[in-house]
Each structure stands twice: as structure tokens, then as C-alpha cells.
Amino acid sequence: MAGVMDSVNQRTQLVGQNRLELLLFRLNGEQLYGINVFKVREVLQCPVLTLLPKAHPVVRGVANIRGATIPILDLSMATGLPGLQEETRNSFVIITEYNTKTQGFLVHSVERIVNMNWEEIHPPPKGTGRDHYLTAVTRVDNRMVEIIDVEKVLAEVSPSSQQVSAGVVDEEVAVKAVSLRVLTVDDSSVARKQVSRCLQTVGVEVVALNDGRQALDYLRKLVDEGKRPEDEFLMMISDIEMPEMDGYTLTSEIRNDPRMQKLHICLHTSLSGVFNQAMVKKVGADDFLAKFRPDDLAQRVVDRIKATH
């Protein structure tokens, strides 16, 4: 896999064109899985792992990589499958960055990178139930590829606080919030619940949708009925990575439609880095926020309430 990540910088041009690149890998069997290349820092043969006493069973150990101590999670076990059975030295680790945290995912093998359009990425089929670990599925070379809900995995292995600190929401804001609504868009069921709980603490009503295409259709229906999204919603808080249509493309579509272009948009994502802030400006979003920091998210909503009401 040497060089697999060498051209990540060249790939940044894909974002904003409703495109992505998936790194394909396998866990225990022949099933292919995918992860967005933008979440991946590097891929390497599994290094020597140091076991941690009382660690979560999914954490196979920690590794020292480029001077940093990084937890290594058995992604097979984390998604309800049997853990990887072979010696870890025969496996690979995908080093990823989610929600400003770095971790490695232990996998059986890493295949290749494929260039895709978000329109080719679809929500999991109905009937998969509520306990699955997928945010999306797609097909590559006529084979099913499953895209894992990493935010759900991380929330189970290392839960973060979802509480908003006392003092973030004052009484005056809480009174005003009751009559206001916020539109949220995210393909991860865990992320939707986290955001909804946080916003309900502020006091606003939450309308939660699953992907960019669904959100755009919803907003177009509103304006077709003669309503103005900026009157209906205090703001829209949208994920960036979503099947059917990503958050950048959704933002561009809204900004290019005079009937809805005044809607306040905050992009809320586990993708890290300066690059995303540049993209936020390019597509015309009003704000950018890294997931998931309850106080920061609540403060954005509070600031918006104070600025407009």
C-alpha cells in the first residue's frame, strides 16, 4: 500500500463536485467495505501493539506511530462480527481522523482507492433494522460495498459527553428558542441523535433529515408552497459526507436558488483540517464546526438566536 495516500492533496478538487474517493478494504471475509479517503491519514502493516489493561474489548492495543500513541480498534469486532483471528502483524491498520481524534482501524486487507460520485452512494436498504453499522452502500465492479458508520463505532467504544454546560443557554435565549426551528441533515443515526439532543437542550424544535438530496427536496417543496426557508428555520446544520448529495453540493444548490439562498447554513463535520474551511467559503456556507462538541454547537445556535431575535 506504499504510496496509496501520496496524492491526497490532488484529490481535494473532488470535493464540491459531489464526488469522493473510497478506500476499499476487507474484514474477515470477502465482503468489501469502504471509507472516505479524506478520513484516512495513512495505511500501514499493523505495528507491534501494546495491550491496555481494562480497555474496551474492541481496542486491540495501542501503537506508537510517528511519535504519537494511537489506539487500534478491531473494526470487525466493533461492527458485531467476529474479531480478526490471525496474528495482528499479518493485518493492516488504517489510521483515521474523526472528530479531531486519531485512531487506527485493524482490518484484514486493504484493496484500492475508487473514485465515485455521491449519487452512486445510497442509504442502507430498508429492512436492515436499526442495529446495523452502515451509513451507506454502493457498488464497485458489480460488487456490493458497505460504508461503515464510524461515528456509531466510536460513540460505543469511546463515548463523548453530550451534555451542554450550564450557562451556555441563558433564560432569555431559552424563552425565545421555544418558538424556533432548526433543520439538521446527517446520514449517521448516532450523529442525528447527538445533534438533536444538544439542540433540544437549547430549546429549539428540530427537524432532522438523512441526506443532502432529501434536504434539498424538502426545501424546494417549502418554497413551492410559497414559504421562505429563512422564515421557517433559524438555521440549517448539515453534515458534509452524505449519500446521494454531500453537504457542499447541498449548500451550493441552496445558494444558487434565489428563493432559498438566505437560509443560514452551518456545516458540521467529522472531516478535519484547514481545507474544509476553504471549501466552506467557496460554496457559500455561513459557518463551519467540527463534530462533536455540544457546547460549541449549542453556542452557535445561541449566537444565531441573539443575532436575529
Coordinates of C-alpha atoms in Angstrom, one line a residue:
M1 CA 0.0 0.0 0.0
A2 CA 3.0 2.3 -0.2
G3 CA 2.0 5.5 -1.9
V4 CA -1.7 4.9 -1.6
M5 CA -2.1 8.2 0.2
D6 CA 0.5 10.1 -1.7
S7 CA -1.9 12.1 -3.8
V8 CA -4.5 13.1 -1.2
N9 CA -3.8 16.8 -1.9
Q10 CA -4.7 16.3 -5.6
R11 CA -8.0 14.8 -4.5
T12 CA -9.2 17.9 -2.8
Q13 CA -10.6 19.1 -6.1
L14 CA -13.2 16.3 -6.0
V15 CA -14.9 17.9 -3.0
G16 CA -17.6 20.4 -4.1
Q17 CA -18.3 18.4 -7.2
N18 CA -20.4 15.8 -5.3
R19 CA -17.5 13.3 -5.6
L20 CA -15.5 11.3 -3.2
E21 CA -12.9 8.6 -3.2
L22 CA -13.3 5.4 -1.2
L23 CA -10.5 3.3 0.2
L24 CA -11.8 -0.3 -0.1
F25 CA -10.8 -2.9 2.5
R26 CA -11.9 -6.3 3.9
L27 CA -12.5 -7.5 7.4
N28 CA -13.0 -11.3 7.9
G29 CA -14.5 -12.5 4.7
E30 CA -14.9 -11.5 1.0
Q31 CA -17.3 -8.6 1.8
L32 CA -15.9 -5.2 0.7
Y33 CA -16.1 -2.1 2.9
G34 CA -15.3 1.5 2.2
I35 CA -14.1 4.6 4.0
N36 CA -13.7 8.1 2.6
V37 CA -10.1 8.8 1.7
F38 CA -10.4 12.3 3.4
K39 CA -10.7 10.5 6.8
V40 CA -7.6 8.5 6.2
R41 CA -4.1 9.7 7.2
E42 CA -2.2 6.6 6.2
V43 CA -2.3 2.8 5.7
L44 CA 0.4 0.6 7.2
Q45 CA 1.1 -3.0 8.1
C46 CA 0.0 -3.5 11.7
P47 CA 2.8 -2.4 14.1
V48 CA 3.6 -4.0 17.4
L49 CA 0.6 -3.4 19.8
T50 CA 0.8 -2.8 23.5
L51 CA -2.1 -4.2 25.4
L52 CA -4.0 -1.8 27.7
P53 CA -5.5 -3.2 31.0
K54 CA -9.3 -2.7 31.3
A55 CA -9.5 -1.3 27.8
H56 CA -12.7 -1.8 25.7
P57 CA -12.6 -5.3 24.1
V58 CA -12.7 -3.7 20.7
V59 CA -9.4 -1.9 21.4
R60 CA -6.7 -4.5 20.5
G61 CA -4.0 -2.3 21.9
V62 CA -2.1 1.0 21.3
A63 CA 0.7 1.6 18.8
N64 CA 3.4 4.3 18.7
I65 CA 3.2 5.8 15.2
R66 CA 5.3 8.8 14.3
G67 CA 5.7 9.8 17.9
A68 CA 2.0 9.5 18.8
T69 CA 0.3 6.8 20.9
I70 CA -2.7 5.7 18.9
P71 CA -5.5 3.3 19.9
I72 CA -6.0 0.4 17.4
L73 CA -9.6 -0.8 17.1
D74 CA -10.6 -4.2 15.7
L75 CA -13.2 -2.9 13.2
S76 CA -14.6 -6.4 12.6
M77 CA -15.4 -6.8 16.3
A78 CA -16.7 -3.2 16.6
T79 CA -19.3 -3.9 14.0
G80 CA -20.7 -7.0 15.6
L81 CA -18.6 -9.5 13.6
P82 CA -16.1 -12.0 15.0
G83 CA -12.8 -10.3 15.7
L84 CA -9.8 -10.7 13.3
Q85 CA -8.4 -14.1 14.1
E86 CA -4.9 -14.1 12.5
E87 CA -1.8 -12.6 14.1
T88 CA -2.1 -8.8 14.0
R89 CA 1.2 -8.5 12.3
N90 CA -0.4 -10.1 9.2
S91 CA -3.1 -7.4 9.2
F92 CA -3.3 -3.8 8.2
V93 CA -4.1 -0.6 10.1
I94 CA -6.0 2.3 8.6
I95 CA -5.0 5.5 10.6
T96 CA -8.0 7.8 10.5
E97 CA -9.0 11.2 11.9
Y98 CA -12.6 11.6 13.1
N99 CA -14.0 14.4 15.2
T100 CA -10.4 15.8 15.8
K101 CA -9.4 12.4 17.3
T102 CA -6.9 10.0 15.7
Q103 CA -7.4 6.2 15.8
G104 CA -6.4 3.1 13.8
F105 CA -8.8 0.5 12.5
L106 CA -7.4 -3.0 12.3
V107 CA -8.5 -4.7 9.0
H108 CA -7.6 -7.9 7.2
S109 CA -6.6 -6.4 3.9
V110 CA -6.7 -3.1 2.0
E111 CA -7.6 -3.2 -1.6
R112 CA -7.5 0.0 -3.6
I113 CA -9.0 3.5 -4.0
V114 CA -12.0 4.1 -6.2
N115 CA -13.3 7.5 -7.5
M116 CA -17.1 7.8 -7.1
N117 CA -20.0 10.2 -7.3
W118 CA -22.1 10.7 -4.1
E119 CA -25.1 10.0 -6.3
E120 CA -23.8 6.4 -6.5
I121 CA -23.8 6.2 -2.7
H122 CA -27.1 5.1 -1.3
P123 CA -28.7 4.8 2.1
P124 CA -28.7 1.2 3.6
P125 CA -31.6 -0.9 2.2
K126 CA -34.8 -0.8 4.1
G127 CA -35.1 -3.8 6.3
T128 CA -31.6 -3.8 7.7
G129 CA -33.0 -2.8 11.0
R130 CA -31.8 -0.2 13.5
D131 CA -28.8 -2.0 14.9
H132 CA -26.7 -2.1 11.8
Y133 CA -23.4 -0.3 11.4
L134 CA -23.9 1.2 7.9
T135 CA -24.4 4.7 6.8
A136 CA -24.5 3.8 3.1
V137 CA -23.9 1.2 0.4
T138 CA -22.6 1.3 -3.2
R139 CA -21.5 -1.0 -6.0
V140 CA -18.0 -1.3 -7.4
D141 CA -17.3 -3.7 -10.3
N142 CA -20.8 -5.0 -9.7
R143 CA -20.0 -5.9 -6.1
M144 CA -21.7 -4.5 -3.0
V145 CA -19.6 -2.2 -0.9
E146 CA -20.7 -1.3 2.6
I147 CA -19.8 2.0 4.2
I148 CA -19.5 1.7 8.0
D149 CA -21.0 4.3 10.4
V150 CA -17.7 5.0 12.1
E151 CA -19.3 7.7 14.3
K152 CA -21.5 4.9 15.8
V153 CA -18.5 2.7 16.3
L154 CA -16.6 5.5 18.1
A155 CA -19.6 6.5 20.2
E156 CA -19.8 3.0 21.5
V157 CA -16.1 2.4 22.1
S158 CA -15.3 5.9 23.5
P159 CA -18.5 7.8 24.3
S160 CA -18.1 11.6 24.5
S161 CA -20.2 13.8 26.6
Q162 CA -23.4 15.0 25.0
Q163 CA -24.3 17.5 27.8
V164 CA -24.4 21.2 27.3
S165 CA -22.6 23.0 30.1
A166 CA -24.5 25.2 32.5
G167 CA -24.5 28.8 31.5
V168 CA -24.4 28.3 27.7
V169 CA -28.1 28.9 27.4
D170 CA -29.5 31.7 29.5
E171 CA -33.1 32.2 30.4
E172 CA -33.8 34.9 27.8
V173 CA -32.5 32.7 25.0
A174 CA -34.4 29.7 26.3
V175 CA -37.7 31.7 26.1
K176 CA -37.0 32.8 22.5
A177 CA -35.9 29.3 21.4
V178 CA -39.2 27.6 22.1
S179 CA -40.8 29.3 19.0
L180 CA -37.8 28.5 16.7
R181 CA -36.9 25.5 14.5
V182 CA -33.6 24.2 13.2
L183 CA -33.1 21.9 10.2
T184 CA -30.4 19.3 10.7
V185 CA -29.1 17.0 8.0
D186 CA -26.8 13.9 8.7
D187 CA -26.7 10.4 7.4
S188 CA -25.4 8.9 10.7
S189 CA -28.3 8.0 13.1
V190 CA -25.9 8.5 16.0
A191 CA -24.9 12.0 14.8
R192 CA -28.6 12.9 14.2
K193 CA -29.4 11.9 17.8
Q194 CA -26.4 13.7 19.2
V195 CA -27.3 16.9 17.4
S196 CA -31.0 16.7 18.2
R197 CA -30.3 16.2 22.0
C198 CA -28.0 19.1 22.0
L199 CA -30.4 21.4 20.2
Q200 CA -33.3 20.3 22.4
T201 CA -31.2 21.4 25.4
V202 CA -31.2 24.9 23.8
G203 CA -34.9 24.7 23.5
V204 CA -35.5 24.8 19.7
E205 CA -37.6 22.4 17.7
V206 CA -35.5 20.1 15.5
V207 CA -36.4 18.8 12.0
A208 CA -33.9 16.0 11.2
L209 CA -33.3 14.7 7.7
N210 CA -31.0 11.9 6.5
D211 CA -29.0 13.3 3.4
G212 CA -28.5 16.2 1.2
R213 CA -30.9 15.1 -1.6
Q214 CA -33.7 14.7 1.0
A215 CA -32.9 18.1 2.4
L216 CA -32.9 19.8 -0.9
D217 CA -36.2 18.2 -1.9
Y218 CA -37.7 19.3 1.4
L219 CA -36.6 22.9 1.0
R220 CA -37.8 23.0 -2.6
K221 CA -41.2 21.8 -1.5
L222 CA -41.3 24.6 1.1
V223 CA -40.6 27.3 -1.5
D224 CA -43.0 25.8 -4.0
E225 CA -45.7 26.2 -1.2
G226 CA -44.7 29.9 -1.1
K227 CA -42.7 29.6 2.2
R228 CA -39.3 31.1 2.8
P229 CA -36.8 28.7 4.4
E230 CA -35.2 31.6 6.3
D231 CA -38.6 32.3 8.0
E232 CA -39.2 28.6 8.7
F233 CA -35.8 27.8 10.2
L234 CA -33.4 29.7 12.4
M235 CA -30.6 27.9 10.5
M236 CA -29.6 24.6 8.8
I237 CA -26.9 22.4 10.4
S238 CA -25.6 19.9 7.8
D239 CA -23.1 17.2 7.7
I240 CA -20.7 17.2 4.7
E241 CA -20.3 13.5 3.9
M242 CA -23.7 12.1 2.9
P243 CA -25.1 9.6 0.3
E244 CA -26.9 10.9 -2.7
M245 CA -25.7 14.5 -2.2
D246 CA -22.9 15.9 0.0
G247 CA -23.2 19.0 2.2
Y248 CA -21.0 21.1 -0.1
T249 CA -23.3 20.4 -3.1
L250 CA -26.4 20.9 -1.0
T251 CA -25.1 24.3 0.1
S252 CA -24.2 25.3 -3.5
E253 CA -27.7 24.3 -4.6
I254 CA -29.3 26.4 -1.9
R255 CA -27.1 29.4 -2.6
N256 CA -27.9 29.2 -6.3
D257 CA -31.6 29.3 -5.8
P258 CA -32.8 32.9 -5.1
R259 CA -35.9 31.6 -3.3
M260 CA -33.8 29.9 -0.5
Q261 CA -30.4 31.5 -0.7
K262 CA -30.8 33.5 2.6
L263 CA -31.0 30.4 4.7
H264 CA -28.2 30.4 7.3
I265 CA -26.0 27.3 6.9
C266 CA -23.5 25.8 9.3
L267 CA -21.6 22.8 8.0
H268 CA -20.9 20.4 10.9
T269 CA -18.5 17.6 10.1
S270 CA -16.1 15.0 11.4
L271 CA -13.8 15.9 8.5
S272 CA -10.9 17.9 9.9
G273 CA -8.5 20.4 8.5
V274 CA -8.0 23.8 7.0
F275 CA -9.1 22.6 3.6
N276 CA -12.7 22.3 4.8
Q277 CA -12.8 25.9 5.9
A278 CA -11.7 27.0 2.5
M279 CA -14.4 24.9 0.9
V280 CA -17.0 26.4 3.3
K281 CA -16.2 29.8 1.8
K282 CA -16.1 28.5 -1.7
V283 CA -19.7 27.0 -1.5
G284 CA -21.1 30.0 0.5
A285 CA -21.8 28.4 3.9
D286 CA -22.0 30.8 6.8
D287 CA -20.1 28.7 9.3
F288 CA -18.1 25.5 9.9
L289 CA -17.9 23.5 13.0
A290 CA -16.0 20.3 13.8
K291 CA -18.0 17.4 15.4
F292 CA -19.0 16.8 18.1
R293 CA -18.7 19.4 20.7
P294 CA -22.0 20.1 22.4
D295 CA -21.1 23.4 23.9
D296 CA -19.7 24.8 20.6
L297 CA -22.8 23.6 18.7
A298 CA -25.2 25.0 21.3
Q299 CA -23.3 28.3 21.3
R300 CA -23.6 28.6 17.5
V301 CA -27.4 28.3 17.9
V302 CA -27.5 30.7 20.9
D303 CA -25.5 33.3 18.9
R304 CA -27.8 32.9 16.0
I305 CA -30.9 33.5 18.2
K306 CA -29.3 36.6 19.8
A307 CA -28.4 38.0 16.4
T308 CA -31.8 37.6 14.8
H309 CA -34.4 37.7 17.6

